[in-house]
């Protein structure tokens, strides 16, 4: 009955909360490497602009002991910021503000550079995670390339370097590969379709994004056709 009332309104969400809620103040310090798609398509509908604003929000939520590194990829992968303590906020903000869309999409090189950075700065006492921000990893039909990318993510996860995939889809969006990356990387996946949602994910879901509290959880939601006439699933559309 509660679910029926909630989904009767357009734009409602169904959410889950872990029984023993983990607060941001309780989480471990984190070594974060942001992997940011700066290809030409990220200029559409201000997608990269939304990423930059969301990163500024998240920076305000990080605390003592956290570090941030930034790797971008367009036609080539490039390191924009070596791992830096959040205490050096202005340096991190300058790297964020300098991001501009250009080139094609070389996701493999971007991820390879990011994982190399994460391995070089790995700390077993911290959370070690990549945060990928993209409008959807391009799938050009070359399955061997896709498999190489997934192998890269899987191997890093086996070394306790996980990944969060954040899909920015203000308009056309391809989330198939983003979903696969999150699955292979023992991480999580978020889809955002507007600036407010992007900022909410980076502010309110910080601990949930970084610290895994459950694995292999499956939930099935069935809508009563007498109440719900139409629905659309955003993210994991093959499930």
PDB file of C-alpha atoms in Angstrom, residues 18-194:
ATOM      1  CA  UNK A  18      20.564  -0.517   4.999  1.00  0.00           C
ATOM      2  CA  UNK A  19      19.416  -1.538   8.487  1.00  0.00           C
ATOM      3  CA  UNK A  20      22.627  -0.362  10.143  1.00  0.00           C
ATOM      4  CA  UNK A  21      22.977   3.021   8.482  1.00  0.00           C
ATOM      5  CA  UNK A  22      26.565   4.166   7.959  1.00  0.00           C
ATOM      6  CA  UNK A  23      27.128   7.873   8.441  1.00  0.00           C
ATOM      7  CA  UNK A  24      29.724   9.902   6.543  1.00  0.00           C
ATOM      8  CA  UNK A  25      31.535  10.595   9.803  1.00  0.00           C
ATOM      9  CA  UNK A  26      32.018   6.843  10.342  1.00  0.00           C
ATOM     10  CA  UNK A  27      33.561   5.964   6.998  1.00  0.00           C
ATOM     11  CA  UNK A  28      37.226   5.362   6.371  1.00  0.00           C
ATOM     12  CA  UNK A  29      39.370   8.009   4.730  1.00  0.00           C
ATOM     13  CA  UNK A  30      39.374   7.663   0.948  1.00  0.00           C
ATOM     14  CA  UNK A  31      41.897   7.792  -1.866  1.00  0.00           C
ATOM     15  CA  UNK A  32      39.734   8.932  -4.786  1.00  0.00           C
ATOM     16  CA  UNK A  33      40.662   9.134  -8.444  1.00  0.00           C
ATOM     17  CA  UNK A  34      38.078  10.910 -10.570  1.00  0.00           C
ATOM     18  CA  UNK A  35      38.028   9.719 -14.172  1.00  0.00           C
ATOM     19  CA  UNK A  36      36.239  12.352 -16.230  1.00  0.00           C
ATOM     20  CA  UNK A  37      35.004  12.053 -19.798  1.00  0.00           C
ATOM     21  CA  UNK A  38      35.863  15.336 -21.556  1.00  0.00           C
ATOM     22  CA  UNK A  39      35.040  14.139 -25.082  1.00  0.00           C
ATOM     23  CA  UNK A  40      33.055  16.412 -27.362  1.00  0.00           C
ATOM     24  CA  UNK A  41      29.691  14.871 -26.474  1.00  0.00           C
ATOM     25  CA  UNK A  42      30.135  16.006 -22.875  1.00  0.00           C
ATOM     26  CA  UNK A  43      29.596  19.567 -24.082  1.00  0.00           C
ATOM     27  CA  UNK A  44      25.979  18.728 -24.962  1.00  0.00           C
ATOM     28  CA  UNK A  45      23.317  19.970 -22.545  1.00  0.00           C
ATOM     29  CA  UNK A  46      26.126  21.191 -20.276  1.00  0.00           C
ATOM     30  CA  UNK A  47      26.970  17.657 -19.144  1.00  0.00           C
ATOM     31  CA  UNK A  48      30.563  18.520 -18.272  1.00  0.00           C
ATOM     32  CA  UNK A  49      29.303  21.658 -16.552  1.00  0.00           C
ATOM     33  CA  UNK A  50      27.078  19.478 -14.374  1.00  0.00           C
ATOM     34  CA  UNK A  51      30.044  17.225 -13.572  1.00  0.00           C
ATOM     35  CA  UNK A  52      32.158  20.203 -12.507  1.00  0.00           C
ATOM     36  CA  UNK A  53      29.453  21.588 -10.236  1.00  0.00           C
ATOM     37  CA  UNK A  54      28.846  18.159  -8.704  1.00  0.00           C
ATOM     38  CA  UNK A  55      32.577  17.675  -8.048  1.00  0.00           C
ATOM     39  CA  UNK A  56      32.695  20.990  -6.229  1.00  0.00           C
ATOM     40  CA  UNK A  57      29.794  19.814  -4.070  1.00  0.00           C
ATOM     41  CA  UNK A  58      31.527  16.522  -3.285  1.00  0.00           C
ATOM     42  CA  UNK A  59      34.768  18.279  -2.424  1.00  0.00           C
ATOM     43  CA  UNK A  60      32.882  20.114   0.298  1.00  0.00           C
ATOM     44  CA  UNK A  61      31.788  16.768   1.767  1.00  0.00           C
ATOM     45  CA  UNK A  62      35.261  15.209   1.920  1.00  0.00           C
ATOM     46  CA  UNK A  63      37.300  15.377   5.097  1.00  0.00           C
ATOM     47  CA  UNK A  64      40.645  14.922   6.757  1.00  0.00           C
ATOM     48  CA  UNK A  65      42.670  12.082   5.301  1.00  0.00           C
ATOM     49  CA  UNK A  66      40.865  12.081   1.943  1.00  0.00           C
ATOM     50  CA  UNK A  67      42.852  12.593  -1.254  1.00  0.00           C
ATOM     51  CA  UNK A  68      41.714  13.466  -4.775  1.00  0.00           C
ATOM     52  CA  UNK A  69      43.350  12.746  -8.113  1.00  0.00           C
ATOM     53  CA  UNK A  70      41.902  13.654 -11.514  1.00  0.00           C
ATOM     54  CA  UNK A  71      42.388  11.855 -14.840  1.00  0.00           C
ATOM     55  CA  UNK A  72      40.544  12.951 -17.989  1.00  0.00           C
ATOM     56  CA  UNK A  73      40.055  11.326 -21.358  1.00  0.00           C
ATOM     57  CA  UNK A  74      39.067  12.679 -24.719  1.00  0.00           C
ATOM     58  CA  UNK A  75      41.084  11.482 -27.678  1.00  0.00           C
ATOM     59  CA  UNK A  76      43.814  10.621 -25.172  1.00  0.00           C
ATOM     60  CA  UNK A  77      44.010   9.997 -21.449  1.00  0.00           C
ATOM     61  CA  UNK A  78      45.706  12.698 -19.385  1.00  0.00           C
ATOM     62  CA  UNK A  79      46.540  13.250 -15.719  1.00  0.00           C
ATOM     63  CA  UNK A  80      45.232  16.635 -14.600  1.00  0.00           C
ATOM     64  CA  UNK A  81      45.843  16.324 -10.870  1.00  0.00           C
ATOM     65  CA  UNK A  82      48.141  14.007  -8.977  1.00  0.00           C
ATOM     66  CA  UNK A  83      46.668  12.702  -5.689  1.00  0.00           C
ATOM     67  CA  UNK A  84      46.191  15.761  -3.512  1.00  0.00           C
ATOM     68  CA  UNK A  85      44.984  16.187   0.067  1.00  0.00           C
ATOM     69  CA  UNK A  86      41.589  17.881   0.362  1.00  0.00           C
ATOM     70  CA  UNK A  87      43.362  20.388   2.594  1.00  0.00           C
ATOM     71  CA  UNK A  88      44.716  21.857  -0.666  1.00  0.00           C
ATOM     72  CA  UNK A  89      41.228  22.740  -1.805  1.00  0.00           C
ATOM     73  CA  UNK A  90      42.186  25.596  -4.126  1.00  0.00           C
ATOM     74  CA  UNK A  91      44.538  23.390  -6.133  1.00  0.00           C
ATOM     75  CA  UNK A  92      41.790  20.772  -6.616  1.00  0.00           C
ATOM     76  CA  UNK A  93      39.233  23.430  -7.571  1.00  0.00           C
ATOM     77  CA  UNK A  94      41.610  24.895 -10.157  1.00  0.00           C
ATOM     78  CA  UNK A  95      41.932  21.455 -11.803  1.00  0.00           C
ATOM     79  CA  UNK A  96      38.128  21.051 -11.843  1.00  0.00           C
ATOM     80  CA  UNK A  97      37.521  24.504 -13.276  1.00  0.00           C
ATOM     81  CA  UNK A  98      40.018  23.860 -16.073  1.00  0.00           C
ATOM     82  CA  UNK A  99      38.038  20.991 -17.589  1.00  0.00           C
ATOM     83  CA  UNK A 100      36.702  21.631 -21.113  1.00  0.00           C
ATOM     84  CA  UNK A 101      35.104  19.225 -23.642  1.00  0.00           C
ATOM     85  CA  UNK A 102      37.232  18.192 -26.612  1.00  0.00           C
ATOM     86  CA  UNK A 103      38.117  15.210 -28.794  1.00  0.00           C
ATOM     87  CA  UNK A 104      36.761  11.677 -29.095  1.00  0.00           C
ATOM     88  CA  UNK A 105      36.426   8.970 -26.418  1.00  0.00           C
ATOM     89  CA  UNK A 106      39.505   6.996 -25.377  1.00  0.00           C
ATOM     90  CA  UNK A 107      38.061   5.452 -22.239  1.00  0.00           C
ATOM     91  CA  UNK A 108      40.598   2.635 -22.046  1.00  0.00           C
ATOM     92  CA  UNK A 109      43.555   4.993 -21.821  1.00  0.00           C
ATOM     93  CA  UNK A 110      41.752   7.137 -19.251  1.00  0.00           C
ATOM     94  CA  UNK A 111      40.924   4.168 -17.037  1.00  0.00           C
ATOM     95  CA  UNK A 112      44.398   2.667 -17.420  1.00  0.00           C
ATOM     96  CA  UNK A 113      46.004   5.921 -16.232  1.00  0.00           C
ATOM     97  CA  UNK A 114      43.538   6.210 -13.354  1.00  0.00           C
ATOM     98  CA  UNK A 115      44.142   2.671 -12.138  1.00  0.00           C
ATOM     99  CA  UNK A 116      47.893   3.199 -12.339  1.00  0.00           C
ATOM    100  CA  UNK A 117      47.494   6.269 -10.142  1.00  0.00           C
ATOM    101  CA  UNK A 118      45.269   4.357  -7.708  1.00  0.00           C
ATOM    102  CA  UNK A 119      47.777   1.497  -7.459  1.00  0.00           C
ATOM    103  CA  UNK A 120      50.708   3.857  -6.913  1.00  0.00           C
ATOM    104  CA  UNK A 121      48.863   5.498  -4.022  1.00  0.00           C
ATOM    105  CA  UNK A 122      47.071   2.440  -2.649  1.00  0.00           C
ATOM    106  CA  UNK A 123      46.554   2.400   1.110  1.00  0.00           C
ATOM    107  CA  UNK A 124      45.052  -0.748   2.632  1.00  0.00           C
ATOM    108  CA  UNK A 125      43.757   1.302   5.557  1.00  0.00           C
ATOM    109  CA  UNK A 126      41.683   3.561   3.285  1.00  0.00           C
ATOM    110  CA  UNK A 127      38.929   3.244   0.710  1.00  0.00           C
ATOM    111  CA  UNK A 128      40.558   3.115  -2.718  1.00  0.00           C
ATOM    112  CA  UNK A 129      38.094   3.983  -5.458  1.00  0.00           C
ATOM    113  CA  UNK A 130      37.730   5.385  -8.949  1.00  0.00           C
ATOM    114  CA  UNK A 131      34.760   7.653  -9.692  1.00  0.00           C
ATOM    115  CA  UNK A 132      33.938   7.633 -13.410  1.00  0.00           C
ATOM    116  CA  UNK A 133      31.851  10.533 -14.757  1.00  0.00           C
ATOM    117  CA  UNK A 134      30.622  10.106 -18.333  1.00  0.00           C
ATOM    118  CA  UNK A 135      27.619  10.385 -20.619  1.00  0.00           C
ATOM    119  CA  UNK A 136      28.023   6.711 -21.475  1.00  0.00           C
ATOM    120  CA  UNK A 137      31.093   4.812 -22.609  1.00  0.00           C
ATOM    121  CA  UNK A 138      31.002   4.513 -26.382  1.00  0.00           C
ATOM    122  CA  UNK A 139      30.467   1.021 -27.719  1.00  0.00           C
ATOM    123  CA  UNK A 140      31.863   0.948 -31.246  1.00  0.00           C
ATOM    124  CA  UNK A 141      31.090  -2.732 -31.795  1.00  0.00           C
ATOM    125  CA  UNK A 142      34.628  -3.931 -31.089  1.00  0.00           C
ATOM    126  CA  UNK A 143      33.904  -6.576 -28.470  1.00  0.00           C
ATOM    127  CA  UNK A 144      37.607  -7.220 -27.866  1.00  0.00           C
ATOM    128  CA  UNK A 145      38.039  -3.580 -26.831  1.00  0.00           C
ATOM    129  CA  UNK A 146      35.047  -3.775 -24.498  1.00  0.00           C
ATOM    130  CA  UNK A 147      36.388  -6.979 -22.964  1.00  0.00           C
ATOM    131  CA  UNK A 148      39.782  -5.374 -22.403  1.00  0.00           C
ATOM    132  CA  UNK A 149      38.124  -2.507 -20.557  1.00  0.00           C
ATOM    133  CA  UNK A 150      36.089  -4.880 -18.392  1.00  0.00           C
ATOM    134  CA  UNK A 151      39.173  -6.985 -17.646  1.00  0.00           C
ATOM    135  CA  UNK A 152      40.981  -3.826 -16.559  1.00  0.00           C
ATOM    136  CA  UNK A 153      38.178  -3.030 -14.115  1.00  0.00           C
ATOM    137  CA  UNK A 154      37.838  -6.619 -12.866  1.00  0.00           C
ATOM    138  CA  UNK A 155      41.557  -6.998 -12.152  1.00  0.00           C
ATOM    139  CA  UNK A 156      41.650  -3.733 -10.216  1.00  0.00           C
ATOM    140  CA  UNK A 157      38.637  -4.769  -8.151  1.00  0.00           C
ATOM    141  CA  UNK A 158      40.450  -7.963  -7.203  1.00  0.00           C
ATOM    142  CA  UNK A 159      43.149  -5.645  -5.805  1.00  0.00           C
ATOM    143  CA  UNK A 160      40.527  -3.761  -3.709  1.00  0.00           C
ATOM    144  CA  UNK A 161      40.302  -0.780  -6.054  1.00  0.00           C
ATOM    145  CA  UNK A 162      36.598  -0.408  -6.783  1.00  0.00           C
ATOM    146  CA  UNK A 163      34.695   1.942  -9.076  1.00  0.00           C
ATOM    147  CA  UNK A 164      31.612   4.147  -8.987  1.00  0.00           C
ATOM    148  CA  UNK A 165      30.105   4.939 -12.386  1.00  0.00           C
ATOM    149  CA  UNK A 166      28.097   8.161 -12.628  1.00  0.00           C
ATOM    150  CA  UNK A 167      26.119   8.547 -15.838  1.00  0.00           C
ATOM    151  CA  UNK A 168      25.248  12.066 -16.942  1.00  0.00           C
ATOM    152  CA  UNK A 169      22.342  11.737 -19.350  1.00  0.00           C
ATOM    153  CA  UNK A 170      20.772  15.121 -20.019  1.00  0.00           C
ATOM    154  CA  UNK A 171      19.292  13.922 -23.296  1.00  0.00           C
ATOM    155  CA  UNK A 172      20.553  10.896 -25.249  1.00  0.00           C
ATOM    156  CA  UNK A 173      22.418   8.487 -23.037  1.00  0.00           C
ATOM    157  CA  UNK A 174      23.944   5.028 -23.338  1.00  0.00           C
ATOM    158  CA  UNK A 175      24.274   3.274 -19.985  1.00  0.00           C
ATOM    159  CA  UNK A 176      24.951  -0.318 -21.054  1.00  0.00           C
ATOM    160  CA  UNK A 177      28.724  -0.167 -20.658  1.00  0.00           C
ATOM    161  CA  UNK A 178      28.519   1.974 -17.523  1.00  0.00           C
ATOM    162  CA  UNK A 179      26.392  -0.706 -15.887  1.00  0.00           C
ATOM    163  CA  UNK A 180      28.886  -3.395 -16.870  1.00  0.00           C
ATOM    164  CA  UNK A 181      31.778  -1.391 -15.445  1.00  0.00           C
ATOM    165  CA  UNK A 182      30.011  -1.021 -12.089  1.00  0.00           C
ATOM    166  CA  UNK A 183      29.201  -4.732 -12.011  1.00  0.00           C
ATOM    167  CA  UNK A 184      32.735  -5.829 -12.872  1.00  0.00           C
ATOM    168  CA  UNK A 185      34.280  -3.294 -10.511  1.00  0.00           C
ATOM    169  CA  UNK A 186      32.259  -4.295  -7.430  1.00  0.00           C
ATOM    170  CA  UNK A 187      31.030  -0.745  -7.264  1.00  0.00           C
ATOM    171  CA  UNK A 188      27.827   1.152  -7.834  1.00  0.00           C
ATOM    172  CA  UNK A 189      26.129   3.016 -10.615  1.00  0.00           C
ATOM    173  CA  UNK A 190      24.095   6.201 -10.603  1.00  0.00           C
ATOM    174  CA  UNK A 191      22.173   7.863 -13.396  1.00  0.00           C
ATOM    175  CA  UNK A 192      21.552  11.608 -13.224  1.00  0.00           C
ATOM    176  CA  UNK A 193      19.466  13.565 -15.700  1.00  0.00           C
ATOM    177  CA  UNK A 194      19.587  17.059 -14.227  1.00  0.00           C
TER     178      UNK A 194
END
